[in-house]
Amino acid sequence: MTGDLLVIAQIAGRRCALSALDVKSVIEIGTITPIPRAPVWIAGITALRSQALTVIDCRRALGFGGGSDGNDWPTDHRAAVVADGGHSYALMVDSIEDITTAADEAGQVPGGFGPEWSRVATGMVETMAGPALMLDLAALLAGPEAARHEIEAAV
Amino acid sequence: MDDLLADFIAETREMLEASGGELVAWEADPADRARLDTIFRFVHTVKGNCGFFDFPRLASLSHAAEDALADCRAGRREPDQQLVTAVLAIIDRIALMIDAIEAGDEFPEGGDESLIAAVDASHETVPSASLTESKEGSNPPLHAPADALLGTGEEQAAPYRRADAAAAQRTIRLPVELLDRVMSGVSDMVLARNDLAHRLRQAGNQPTIDGPFERLTTILSDVRDAITRMRMQRIETLFGALPRLVRDLSAELGKQVMVDLDGGDVELDREMIETIRDPLTHLIRNAVDHGIEQPSARLAHGKREIGLLAIAARQSGNTISIAISDDGRGLDEDRIAAKAIATGLITASERQTMSRDKILNLIFEPGFSTAETVSNVSGRGVGLDVVRQNLEKVGGSIKVTSVPGQGTLFSLQIPLTLSIIAGLTVDVGGHRFAIPQSYVEEIVQASARALDFTRMGETALVTFRGNRVPCLMLGEVLGLNTCEIAAREPTLVMLRLASGDLFALAVEGIHNHGDLVVKPLAPAVMRSGLYAGSTLLDDGQPVLLLDVANIASQHNLMSDTRVRAIGPLESEAVVTAELPRAMLFTDFAGRRSAVRLELVQRIETAPASAIDRSAARPRVVIDGLILPLIGLPEDALALPRMRLLRLSDGACELLYAVREVEDAVELKDTLHPVPEDALAEAMTLIGGQPVTLIDAHALFALHGEPPLAAARPRCVLPDGEWARTILAPLVASAGYDILPEGTADPAAIGIVFDDVFEVAEALGRALPARVIRLRDQPDAPPGCETIYRYDREGLLAALAEVNRAARAEGEAA
């Protein structure tokens, strides 16, 4: 909504916006303990004081990466800490850019955002820093499998 | 207004819970004025409050109950079965209405009148002879329409309630989230403290900081304990509802049951209380329905007419045990066995070999229910298997024992809390994981050959105490790259599932064990089914807690067929356990020997660097203790680390170096004495191979000595600023403890200035037995055993020399 504070971050080379209300803090990410047999988009867990955060690789959570293009973008050493459903997550993004205010409502663009982005994006939002894709946190945290299930269900 | 309403609901609920038990107790003893007063106060308070909030139906119900109870209080009426039932019905209805009010729903109309009438009717229509005289004095309560009653109720009750609240309320209500926040804050503080402790250690001794820091540590652990206790609730809250439950059940079934509750003051995590509520209720239903007989049957068997149901809670360490016992007919072994065979759980031949205990515990198997007719009370599609499952989910277990004709005892073991558990951390493939201690039966370290490691298809098996036990490679389970060397000599964690199944988990090393504060994991991670939560180690590193039960069931290690495969072997082990057992090993001379198992305290693994061979008898430092070591080969050790058997006779300890530890075996064969070998008690055959049994008596007579603390050599320094600031750090870093000035310790090495020494000698003052003399000038006067005070090498060499002499002397003595 107009005037809402947004955290602007680059994910997979695109400018994305998260509601600042969702973002609890931005942390320097420390050692990540990997979780064997967990989905690839979960990079592991890391400790934030006495709390364990699940680290989400946002690129992979969107369904990008894997294969050769996995290292195309550098990742920021900072991560956004968000909470959903009583669990805390650290979002690994390309970079965290700014905190700014939204200039209008999230709206659609002709032609859509592409399949990966449509699943997690609520729309495009104009900000002081330029246009950004407004992300739906719950959809992002559901991981790329969620999309596949939807497609399977539709078929 | 909303706050007031929430308070009203919460308060009413609390009183509801309390009054259920009170009512039954009161029914059992109508003369008990205290109980009657409690219940009266409850309905009275409800009446008062709901008038205040404009709930006319609640008001009329509570008013009716209040009237009836008031009559009892005034002695106009004798409380009887019907009255209690009617009052209980009203209280139930009040509970339902409260639920509806909280949910914001409209409570269905109607039904109140019949309840109100029941309170009246019971009073008017019971033609009981014992009641006639009391009835004479009593007038049928005059029930005005509910609306009309409202006004009066409100006025009377309001002041009453205030007084009650002031007297009874010594507690405050807090949202659980707030507690959780405080708790995690304290956890943060503990981590910050650990970090600080680490930094302080790096910075060296700082007495001005160490004192306050110690105090901080103590306070913090106190606060942590208190916070943990805040999440605890007395099990009373669970017990409170039980008398009522039993009363209703027994009334329904025409039985008479007395409840005996014990240990209500035991505290456990409130989440845990919620988890065990249903299992406990189910077991009680079962006991009343199936366990306790009809009064006539009981009398025929020479028992008291009234059955006894005892429920007792006990805390022992980190677990709570709850025992539910009845004095009913007991479990029928034959019927259970027949049923199990009929449902295909076991075969007839298996039944022959099974002990009574094993058969009784079949009732927890999925798909087992002994009641032929599914009654209204128990057997509502929820079996004892679900009870066991629910308990296992939280790391608990359940067992049953029973004596035919005398009763049945269900014993539940549940952990104190969900959030703090004792755990073991293990290493595999460079990762670290935690395993709940409650599953760990034993830790076995041995070579693959000794464990008779075999692969049957994809399944690995090891031989443990003569049984073939399935073995999971943790690295494979988690899809990790593990190193080959570790695979050849794995560390096995023997895990006993709550169902009794045993399996081995091969890991690369055991790291540590201690209390773990377990936090839940994100759902996407939980979906993998491998992890139960995460925890932070002392250094702040997050570690995943393995979900042992789930991993086992993913690998089909928890099916009931397994239980049976292992079952008979287990009972066999019990039978043969009386044979003496020994630890079988191969020593460095290549001889297969055995030592009686009672002597073996532990199997230690020590690095070669911990072994000191300078003295005539080798010593090894383990856990800060210097212990004698025997069995070492003559030549230098090629191994980087070695296995040591730690033997103890209670006072003395010694370590026996072995090439390989094989297994614990039973000494079945005859023991042939070998008089020519002083250290051998006997020769015996184990698995057809000759084995020397070590003579413990001779061994300890020769080598035993009480453990010595591996104390650092001590040093007394000269007085003065120079010694404190310049000499002390050098001496301390060389590995000497510095004694405070003025302490007399004959064993300490003294460092003194030559002039002081000469004066002391001349005056005959006491000097330490071993003295190093320092001089101020670089050049030594001839024939003087002094060291220039800045001659670092010379000083350290002298210290080492003196220390060696002191040790040699000590040993000779």
PDB file of N, CA, C and O in Angstrom, chain B residues 189-243:
ATOM      1  N   MET B 189      21.377 -15.135  26.943  1.00  0.00           N
ATOM      2  CA  MET B 189      22.334 -14.706  27.962  1.00  0.00           C
ATOM      3  C   MET B 189      23.339 -15.806  28.240  1.00  0.00           C
ATOM      4  O   MET B 189      24.522 -15.532  28.422  1.00  0.00           O
ATOM      5  N   VAL B 190      22.860 -17.052  28.280  1.00  0.00           N
ATOM      6  CA  VAL B 190      23.773 -18.163  28.541  1.00  0.00           C
ATOM      7  C   VAL B 190      24.805 -18.246  27.434  1.00  0.00           C
ATOM      8  O   VAL B 190      26.003 -18.430  27.691  1.00  0.00           O
ATOM      9  N   LEU B 191      24.359 -18.049  26.202  1.00  0.00           N
ATOM     10  CA  LEU B 191      25.299 -18.103  25.089  1.00  0.00           C
ATOM     11  C   LEU B 191      26.300 -16.954  25.163  1.00  0.00           C
ATOM     12  O   LEU B 191      27.494 -17.144  24.940  1.00  0.00           O
ATOM     13  N   ALA B 192      25.795 -15.784  25.495  1.00  0.00           N
ATOM     14  CA  ALA B 192      26.689 -14.626  25.618  1.00  0.00           C
ATOM     15  C   ALA B 192      27.706 -14.882  26.721  1.00  0.00           C
ATOM     16  O   ALA B 192      28.883 -14.553  26.598  1.00  0.00           O
ATOM     17  N   ARG B 193      27.244 -15.510  27.794  1.00  0.00           N
ATOM     18  CA  ARG B 193      28.138 -15.832  28.891  1.00  0.00           C
ATOM     19  C   ARG B 193      29.227 -16.790  28.427  1.00  0.00           C
ATOM     20  O   ARG B 193      30.396 -16.638  28.740  1.00  0.00           O
ATOM     21  N   ASN B 194      28.810 -17.821  27.675  1.00  0.00           N
ATOM     22  CA  ASN B 194      29.789 -18.794  27.183  1.00  0.00           C
ATOM     23  C   ASN B 194      30.839 -18.120  26.316  1.00  0.00           C
ATOM     24  O   ASN B 194      32.021 -18.424  26.399  1.00  0.00           O
ATOM     25  N   ASP B 195      30.372 -17.194  25.485  1.00  0.00           N
ATOM     26  CA  ASP B 195      31.273 -16.474  24.607  1.00  0.00           C
ATOM     27  C   ASP B 195      32.271 -15.669  25.446  1.00  0.00           C
ATOM     28  O   ASP B 195      33.478 -15.693  25.218  1.00  0.00           O
ATOM     29  N   LEU B 196      31.722 -15.004  26.433  1.00  0.00           N
ATOM     30  CA  LEU B 196      32.541 -14.176  27.319  1.00  0.00           C
ATOM     31  C   LEU B 196      33.552 -15.046  28.061  1.00  0.00           C
ATOM     32  O   LEU B 196      34.722 -14.687  28.189  1.00  0.00           O
ATOM     33  N   ALA B 197      33.077 -16.204  28.524  1.00  0.00           N
ATOM     34  CA  ALA B 197      33.962 -17.113  29.260  1.00  0.00           C
ATOM     35  C   ALA B 197      35.133 -17.515  28.376  1.00  0.00           C
ATOM     36  O   ALA B 197      36.280 -17.564  28.815  1.00  0.00           O
ATOM     37  N   HIS B 198      34.831 -17.760  27.108  1.00  0.00           N
ATOM     38  CA  HIS B 198      35.848 -18.160  26.152  1.00  0.00           C
ATOM     39  C   HIS B 198      36.896 -17.055  26.009  1.00  0.00           C
ATOM     40  O   HIS B 198      38.102 -17.300  26.051  1.00  0.00           O
ATOM     41  N   ARG B 199      36.397 -15.824  25.860  1.00  0.00           N
ATOM     42  CA  ARG B 199      37.317 -14.702  25.701  1.00  0.00           C
ATOM     43  C   ARG B 199      38.147 -14.462  26.955  1.00  0.00           C
ATOM     44  O   ARG B 199      39.322 -14.122  26.885  1.00  0.00           O
ATOM     45  N   LEU B 200      37.514 -14.638  28.110  1.00  0.00           N
ATOM     46  CA  LEU B 200      38.241 -14.437  29.364  1.00  0.00           C
ATOM     47  C   LEU B 200      39.355 -15.453  29.502  1.00  0.00           C
ATOM     48  O   LEU B 200      40.446 -15.138  29.956  1.00  0.00           O
ATOM     49  N   ARG B 201      39.057 -16.684  29.093  1.00  0.00           N
ATOM     50  CA  ARG B 201      40.083 -17.716  29.169  1.00  0.00           C
ATOM     51  C   ARG B 201      41.266 -17.335  28.296  1.00  0.00           C
ATOM     52  O   ARG B 201      42.415 -17.510  28.671  1.00  0.00           O
ATOM     53  N   GLN B 202      40.960 -16.788  27.115  1.00  0.00           N
ATOM     54  CA  GLN B 202      42.026 -16.385  26.204  1.00  0.00           C
ATOM     55  C   GLN B 202      42.872 -15.275  26.821  1.00  0.00           C
ATOM     56  O   GLN B 202      44.081 -15.228  26.637  1.00  0.00           O
ATOM     57  N   ALA B 203      42.216 -14.392  27.527  1.00  0.00           N
ATOM     58  CA  ALA B 203      42.906 -13.237  28.086  1.00  0.00           C
ATOM     59  C   ALA B 203      43.721 -13.592  29.323  1.00  0.00           C
ATOM     60  O   ALA B 203      44.494 -12.784  29.810  1.00  0.00           O
ATOM     61  N   GLY B 204      43.523 -14.799  29.835  1.00  0.00           N
ATOM     62  CA  GLY B 204      44.287 -15.209  31.006  1.00  0.00           C
ATOM     63  C   GLY B 204      43.590 -14.826  32.301  1.00  0.00           C
ATOM     64  O   GLY B 204      42.516 -14.218  32.301  1.00  0.00           O
ATOM     65  N   ASN B 205      44.226 -15.173  33.408  1.00  0.00           N
ATOM     66  CA  ASN B 205      43.628 -14.941  34.717  1.00  0.00           C
ATOM     67  C   ASN B 205      43.499 -13.453  35.035  1.00  0.00           C
ATOM     68  O   ASN B 205      44.466 -12.719  34.949  1.00  0.00           O
ATOM     69  N   GLN B 206      42.295 -13.037  35.365  1.00  0.00           N
ATOM     70  CA  GLN B 206      42.100 -11.652  35.772  1.00  0.00           C
ATOM     71  C   GLN B 206      41.203 -11.631  36.987  1.00  0.00           C
ATOM     72  O   GLN B 206      39.990 -11.580  36.865  1.00  0.00           O
ATOM     73  N   PRO B 207      41.818 -11.709  38.160  1.00  0.00           N
ATOM     74  CA  PRO B 207      41.029 -11.870  39.395  1.00  0.00           C
ATOM     75  C   PRO B 207      39.932 -10.826  39.556  1.00  0.00           C
ATOM     76  O   PRO B 207      38.859 -11.127  40.076  1.00  0.00           O
ATOM     77  N   THR B 208      40.160  -9.620  39.064  1.00  0.00           N
ATOM     78  CA  THR B 208      39.143  -8.589  39.265  1.00  0.00           C
ATOM     79  C   THR B 208      37.894  -8.873  38.447  1.00  0.00           C
ATOM     80  O   THR B 208      36.808  -8.437  38.790  1.00  0.00           O
ATOM     81  N   ILE B 209      38.070  -9.587  37.347  1.00  0.00           N
ATOM     82  CA  ILE B 209      36.913  -9.883  36.498  1.00  0.00           C
ATOM     83  C   ILE B 209      36.345 -11.251  36.834  1.00  0.00           C
ATOM     84  O   ILE B 209      35.138 -11.458  36.798  1.00  0.00           O
ATOM     85  N   ASP B 210      37.232 -12.186  37.175  1.00  0.00           N
ATOM     86  CA  ASP B 210      36.790 -13.561  37.389  1.00  0.00           C
ATOM     87  C   ASP B 210      35.743 -13.677  38.486  1.00  0.00           C
ATOM     88  O   ASP B 210      34.778 -14.431  38.347  1.00  0.00           O
ATOM     89  N   GLY B 211      35.904 -12.947  39.558  1.00  0.00           N
ATOM     90  CA  GLY B 211      34.960 -13.022  40.671  1.00  0.00           C
ATOM     91  C   GLY B 211      33.545 -12.675  40.237  1.00  0.00           C
ATOM     92  O   GLY B 211      32.643 -13.506  40.321  1.00  0.00           O
ATOM     93  N   PRO B 212      33.364 -11.433  39.744  1.00  0.00           N
ATOM     94  CA  PRO B 212      32.026 -11.054  39.289  1.00  0.00           C
ATOM     95  C   PRO B 212      31.497 -11.981  38.195  1.00  0.00           C
ATOM     96  O   PRO B 212      30.309 -12.253  38.133  1.00  0.00           O
ATOM     97  N   PHE B 213      32.393 -12.479  37.368  1.00  0.00           N
ATOM     98  CA  PHE B 213      31.944 -13.354  36.290  1.00  0.00           C
ATOM     99  C   PHE B 213      31.392 -14.655  36.843  1.00  0.00           C
ATOM    100  O   PHE B 213      30.360 -15.145  36.398  1.00  0.00           O
ATOM    101  N   GLU B 214      32.078 -15.185  37.857  1.00  0.00           N
ATOM    102  CA  GLU B 214      31.583 -16.395  38.501  1.00  0.00           C
ATOM    103  C   GLU B 214      30.187 -16.168  39.061  1.00  0.00           C
ATOM    104  O   GLU B 214      29.306 -16.998  38.963  1.00  0.00           O
ATOM    105  N   ARG B 215      30.017 -14.967  39.673  1.00  0.00           N
ATOM    106  CA  ARG B 215      28.732 -14.664  40.280  1.00  0.00           C
ATOM    107  C   ARG B 215      27.652 -14.597  39.202  1.00  0.00           C
ATOM    108  O   ARG B 215      26.562 -15.111  39.362  1.00  0.00           O
ATOM    109  N   LEU B 216      28.003 -13.980  38.100  1.00  0.00           N
ATOM    110  CA  LEU B 216      27.068 -13.882  36.983  1.00  0.00           C
ATOM    111  C   LEU B 216      26.645 -15.272  36.528  1.00  0.00           C
ATOM    112  O   LEU B 216      25.458 -15.537  36.287  1.00  0.00           O
ATOM    113  N   THR B 217      27.626 -16.171  36.456  1.00  0.00           N
ATOM    114  CA  THR B 217      27.342 -17.531  36.022  1.00  0.00           C
ATOM    115  C   THR B 217      26.341 -18.202  36.955  1.00  0.00           C
ATOM    116  O   THR B 217      25.372 -18.823  36.515  1.00  0.00           O
ATOM    117  N   THR B 218      26.580 -18.055  38.251  1.00  0.00           N
ATOM    118  CA  THR B 218      25.692 -18.678  39.229  1.00  0.00           C
ATOM    119  C   THR B 218      24.288 -18.109  39.122  1.00  0.00           C
ATOM    120  O   THR B 218      23.303 -18.845  39.099  1.00  0.00           O
ATOM    121  N   ILE B 219      24.206 -16.793  39.042  1.00  0.00           N
ATOM    122  CA  ILE B 219      22.893 -16.150  38.970  1.00  0.00           C
ATOM    123  C   ILE B 219      22.153 -16.617  37.721  1.00  0.00           C
ATOM    124  O   ILE B 219      20.978 -16.960  37.765  1.00  0.00           O
ATOM    125  N   LEU B 220      22.905 -16.664  36.645  1.00  0.00           N
ATOM    126  CA  LEU B 220      22.291 -17.031  35.374  1.00  0.00           C
ATOM    127  C   LEU B 220      21.715 -18.436  35.425  1.00  0.00           C
ATOM    128  O   LEU B 220      20.615 -18.686  34.934  1.00  0.00           O
ATOM    129  N   SER B 221      22.452 -19.343  36.048  1.00  0.00           N
ATOM    130  CA  SER B 221      21.936 -20.708  36.071  1.00  0.00           C
ATOM    131  C   SER B 221      20.735 -20.799  37.001  1.00  0.00           C
ATOM    132  O   SER B 221      19.806 -21.567  36.750  1.00  0.00           O
ATOM    133  N   ASP B 222      20.717 -19.975  38.049  1.00  0.00           N
ATOM    134  CA  ASP B 222      19.530 -19.908  38.917  1.00  0.00           C
ATOM    135  C   ASP B 222      18.326 -19.413  38.143  1.00  0.00           C
ATOM    136  O   ASP B 222      17.237 -19.994  38.206  1.00  0.00           O
ATOM    137  N   VAL B 223      18.536 -18.325  37.417  1.00  0.00           N
ATOM    138  CA  VAL B 223      17.437 -17.733  36.662  1.00  0.00           C
ATOM    139  C   VAL B 223      16.922 -18.726  35.631  1.00  0.00           C
ATOM    140  O   VAL B 223      15.725 -18.888  35.432  1.00  0.00           O
ATOM    141  N   ARG B 224      17.861 -19.432  35.016  1.00  0.00           N
ATOM    142  CA  ARG B 224      17.471 -20.392  34.000  1.00  0.00           C
ATOM    143  C   ARG B 224      16.593 -21.490  34.602  1.00  0.00           C
ATOM    144  O   ARG B 224      15.582 -21.885  34.020  1.00  0.00           O
ATOM    145  N   ASP B 225      17.001 -21.968  35.768  1.00  0.00           N
ATOM    146  CA  ASP B 225      16.196 -22.975  36.451  1.00  0.00           C
ATOM    147  C   ASP B 225      14.796 -22.457  36.725  1.00  0.00           C
ATOM    148  O   ASP B 225      13.804 -23.144  36.501  1.00  0.00           O
ATOM    149  N   ALA B 226      14.746 -21.227  37.221  1.00  0.00           N
ATOM    150  CA  ALA B 226      13.458 -20.645  37.593  1.00  0.00           C
ATOM    151  C   ALA B 226      12.563 -20.499  36.366  1.00  0.00           C
ATOM    152  O   ALA B 226      11.371 -20.791  36.421  1.00  0.00           O
ATOM    153  N   ILE B 227      13.158 -20.047  35.268  1.00  0.00           N
ATOM    154  CA  ILE B 227      12.378 -19.870  34.049  1.00  0.00           C
ATOM    155  C   ILE B 227      11.842 -21.206  33.558  1.00  0.00           C
ATOM    156  O   ILE B 227      10.686 -21.317  33.144  1.00  0.00           O
ATOM    157  N   THR B 228      12.685 -22.216  33.655  1.00  0.00           N
ATOM    158  CA  THR B 228      12.245 -23.533  33.227  1.00  0.00           C
ATOM    159  C   THR B 228      11.067 -23.984  34.090  1.00  0.00           C
ATOM    160  O   THR B 228      10.099 -24.561  33.597  1.00  0.00           O
ATOM    161  N   ARG B 229      11.175 -23.659  35.384  1.00  0.00           N
ATOM    162  CA  ARG B 229      10.090 -24.051  36.290  1.00  0.00           C
ATOM    163  C   ARG B 229       8.796 -23.313  35.966  1.00  0.00           C
ATOM    164  O   ARG B 229       7.697 -23.820  36.222  1.00  0.00           O
ATOM    165  N   MET B 230       8.936 -22.096  35.410  1.00  0.00           N
ATOM    166  CA  MET B 230       7.741 -21.329  35.093  1.00  0.00           C
ATOM    167  C   MET B 230       6.867 -22.040  34.070  1.00  0.00           C
ATOM    168  O   MET B 230       5.663 -21.852  34.034  1.00  0.00           O
ATOM    169  N   ARG B 231       7.512 -22.812  33.225  1.00  0.00           N
ATOM    170  CA  ARG B 231       6.743 -23.529  32.220  1.00  0.00           C
ATOM    171  C   ARG B 231       6.127 -24.795  32.794  1.00  0.00           C
ATOM    172  O   ARG B 231       5.367 -25.485  32.125  1.00  0.00           O
ATOM    173  N   MET B 232       6.497 -25.081  34.027  1.00  0.00           N
ATOM    174  CA  MET B 232       6.028 -26.323  34.627  1.00  0.00           C
ATOM    175  C   MET B 232       4.657 -26.121  35.264  1.00  0.00           C
ATOM    176  O   MET B 232       4.316 -25.042  35.713  1.00  0.00           O
ATOM    177  N   GLN B 233       3.941 -27.203  35.294  1.00  0.00           N
ATOM    178  CA  GLN B 233       2.635 -27.153  35.901  1.00  0.00           C
ATOM    179  C   GLN B 233       2.515 -28.402  36.761  1.00  0.00           C
ATOM    180  O   GLN B 233       3.070 -29.440  36.430  1.00  0.00           O
ATOM    181  N   ARG B 234       1.782 -28.275  37.844  1.00  0.00           N
ATOM    182  CA  ARG B 234       1.580 -29.464  38.661  1.00  0.00           C
ATOM    183  C   ARG B 234       0.680 -30.430  37.909  1.00  0.00           C
ATOM    184  O   ARG B 234      -0.263 -30.019  37.244  1.00  0.00           O
ATOM    185  N   ILE B 235       0.962 -31.693  38.074  1.00  0.00           N
ATOM    186  CA  ILE B 235       0.183 -32.704  37.378  1.00  0.00           C
ATOM    187  C   ILE B 235      -1.222 -32.763  37.969  1.00  0.00           C
ATOM    188  O   ILE B 235      -2.130 -33.337  37.387  1.00  0.00           O
ATOM    189  N   GLU B 236      -1.409 -32.105  39.087  1.00  0.00           N
ATOM    190  CA  GLU B 236      -2.737 -31.954  39.697  1.00  0.00           C
ATOM    191  C   GLU B 236      -3.779 -31.474  38.704  1.00  0.00           C
ATOM    192  O   GLU B 236      -4.920 -31.926  38.717  1.00  0.00           O
ATOM    193  N   THR B 237      -3.362 -30.552  37.834  1.00  0.00           N
ATOM    194  CA  THR B 237      -4.310 -30.008  36.878  1.00  0.00           C
ATOM    195  C   THR B 237      -4.891 -31.111  36.011  1.00  0.00           C
ATOM    196  O   THR B 237      -6.005 -31.009  35.518  1.00  0.00           O
ATOM    197  N   LEU B 238      -4.084 -32.142  35.816  1.00  0.00           N
ATOM    198  CA  LEU B 238      -4.546 -33.283  35.033  1.00  0.00           C
ATOM    199  C   LEU B 238      -5.343 -34.226  35.924  1.00  0.00           C
ATOM    200  O   LEU B 238      -6.384 -34.748  35.541  1.00  0.00           O
ATOM    201  N   PHE B 239      -4.853 -34.406  37.138  1.00  0.00           N
ATOM    202  CA  PHE B 239      -5.493 -35.317  38.075  1.00  0.00           C
ATOM    203  C   PHE B 239      -6.867 -34.803  38.510  1.00  0.00           C
ATOM    204  O   PHE B 239      -7.752 -35.577  38.824  1.00  0.00           O
ATOM    205  N   GLY B 240      -6.997 -33.483  38.517  1.00  0.00           N
ATOM    206  CA  GLY B 240      -8.220 -32.889  39.035  1.00  0.00           C
ATOM    207  C   GLY B 240      -9.480 -33.420  38.364  1.00  0.00           C
ATOM    208  O   GLY B 240     -10.529 -33.574  39.001  1.00  0.00           O
ATOM    209  N   ALA B 241      -9.370 -33.707  37.067  1.00  0.00           N
ATOM    210  CA  ALA B 241     -10.555 -34.124  36.333  1.00  0.00           C
ATOM    211  C   ALA B 241     -10.814 -35.617  36.458  1.00  0.00           C
ATOM    212  O   ALA B 241     -11.867 -36.098  36.049  1.00  0.00           O
ATOM    213  N   LEU B 242      -9.860 -36.360  37.004  1.00  0.00           N
ATOM    214  CA  LEU B 242      -9.978 -37.814  36.971  1.00  0.00           C
ATOM    215  C   LEU B 242     -11.069 -38.390  37.876  1.00  0.00           C
ATOM    216  O   LEU B 242     -11.797 -39.277  37.457  1.00  0.00           O
ATOM    217  N   PRO B 243     -11.198 -37.899  39.105  1.00  0.00           N
ATOM    218  CA  PRO B 243     -12.254 -38.470  39.949  1.00  0.00           C
ATOM    219  C   PRO B 243     -13.623 -38.379  39.286  1.00  0.00           C
ATOM    220  O   PRO B 243     -14.413 -39.315  39.315  1.00  0.00           O
TER     221      PRO B 243
END
